[in-house]
mmCIF file of C-alpha atoms in Angstrom:
data_model
loop_
_atom_site.group_PDB
_atom_site.id
_atom_site.type_symbol
_atom_site.label_atom_id
_atom_site.label_comp_id
_atom_site.label_asym_id
_atom_site.label_seq_id
_atom_site.Cartn_x
_atom_site.Cartn_y
_atom_site.Cartn_z
ATOM 1 C CA MET A 1 -18.813 -36.083 -32.205
ATOM 2 C CA SER A 2 -20.072 -33.201 -30.628
ATOM 3 C CA SER A 3 -18.066 -31.554 -26.800
ATOM 4 C CA LYS A 4 -19.391 -29.537 -24.578
ATOM 5 C CA VAL A 5 -17.645 -26.774 -22.692
ATOM 6 C CA VAL A 6 -18.403 -25.876 -19.523
ATOM 7 C CA LEU A 7 -17.521 -22.678 -17.519
ATOM 8 C CA LYS A 8 -17.067 -22.699 -13.903
ATOM 9 C CA ALA A 9 -16.957 -19.691 -12.179
ATOM 10 C CA LYS A 10 -14.442 -19.439 -8.683
ATOM 11 C CA GLY A 11 -15.386 -18.362 -5.699
ATOM 12 C CA LYS A 12 -19.575 -18.635 -4.230
ATOM 13 C CA SER A 13 -22.430 -18.247 -7.206
ATOM 14 C CA THR A 14 -24.679 -15.645 -6.509
ATOM 15 C CA LYS A 15 -27.763 -16.980 -8.828
ATOM 16 C CA GLY A 16 -30.345 -14.858 -8.955
ATOM 17 C CA SER A 17 -29.488 -12.493 -5.827
ATOM 18 C CA LYS A 18 -27.564 -8.948 -6.155
ATOM 19 C CA PRO A 19 -24.904 -7.549 -4.709
ATOM 20 C CA SER A 20 -25.984 -6.040 -1.117
ATOM 21 C CA ASP A 21 -24.579 -2.543 -0.098
ATOM 22 C CA ASP A 22 -22.761 -4.557 2.676
ATOM 23 C CA ASN A 23 -21.341 -6.908 0.302
ATOM 24 C CA SER A 24 -20.032 -3.686 -2.082
ATOM 25 C CA THR A 25 -18.861 -1.516 0.733
ATOM 26 C CA SER A 26 -16.788 -4.421 2.214
ATOM 27 C CA LYS A 27 -14.477 -4.838 -1.001
ATOM 28 C CA LEU A 28 -14.183 -0.998 -1.452
ATOM 29 C CA LEU A 29 -13.051 -0.835 2.166
ATOM 30 C CA LYS A 30 -10.270 -3.388 1.464
ATOM 31 C CA GLU A 31 -9.518 -1.996 -1.904
ATOM 32 C CA TRP A 32 -8.747 1.760 -0.215
ATOM 33 C CA SER A 33 -7.146 0.530 2.760
ATOM 34 C CA THR A 34 -4.552 -2.121 0.751
ATOM 35 C CA TRP A 35 -3.850 0.435 -1.486
ATOM 36 C CA THR A 36 -3.103 2.624 1.036
ATOM 37 C CA ILE A 37 -0.694 0.476 2.790
ATOM 38 C CA LYS A 38 0.943 0.039 -0.560
ATOM 39 C CA LYS A 39 1.041 3.937 -0.593
ATOM 40 C CA ALA A 40 2.270 4.071 3.144
ATOM 41 C CA LYS A 41 4.903 1.020 2.518
ATOM 42 C CA VAL A 42 6.486 2.746 -0.559
ATOM 43 C CA ILE A 43 6.516 6.541 1.253
ATOM 44 C CA THR A 44 8.040 4.582 4.409
ATOM 45 C CA HIS A 45 10.705 3.501 1.822
ATOM 46 C CA TYR A 46 12.205 5.833 0.441
ATOM 47 C CA GLY A 47 11.537 8.987 2.936
ATOM 48 C CA PHE A 48 12.898 6.930 5.838
ATOM 49 C CA ILE A 49 16.328 8.674 5.508
ATOM 50 C CA PRO A 50 16.057 12.602 4.008
ATOM 51 C CA LEU A 51 13.467 12.465 7.035
ATOM 52 C CA ILE A 52 16.466 11.443 9.629
ATOM 53 C CA ILE A 53 19.410 13.438 7.444
ATOM 54 C CA ILE A 54 16.692 16.625 7.835
ATOM 55 C CA ILE A 55 16.230 15.793 11.509
ATOM 56 C CA GLY A 56 20.473 15.173 11.999
ATOM 57 C CA MET A 57 20.728 19.000 10.297
ATOM 58 C CA ASN A 58 17.769 20.466 11.596
ATOM 59 C CA SER A 59 19.137 19.709 15.747
ATOM 60 C CA ASP A 60 22.364 21.734 18.029
ATOM 61 C CA PRO A 61 25.521 21.855 17.273
ATOM 62 C CA LYS A 62 24.386 21.715 13.489
ATOM 63 C CA PRO A 63 26.560 19.676 11.836
ATOM 64 C CA SER A 64 27.656 20.301 8.417
ATOM 65 C CA ILE A 65 26.261 17.559 5.413
ATOM 66 C CA SER A 66 29.830 15.603 5.050
ATOM 67 C CA GLN A 67 29.237 15.493 9.087
ATOM 68 C CA LEU A 68 26.048 13.890 8.919
ATOM 69 C CA LEU A 69 26.955 11.861 6.750
ATOM 70 C CA SER A 70 30.605 10.380 7.527
ATOM 71 C CA PRO A 71 30.879 6.901 9.118
ATOM 72 C CA VAL A 72 33.083 7.900 11.903
#
């Protein structure tokens, strides 16, 4: 008794056809845009509060850092 292993490919099968330039270009564009959005989220997450403090320090009248960070 022999068992046969069948492997199925996920997604669309492209038997006998080469990947087109449009497909690879769109895939690269999607990967690049996903990478860019992820990096932008991290930069925004860690850079927002320091940006607000810097803007507050450069405003008139010039507050001290303790005045900026205190809730009163």
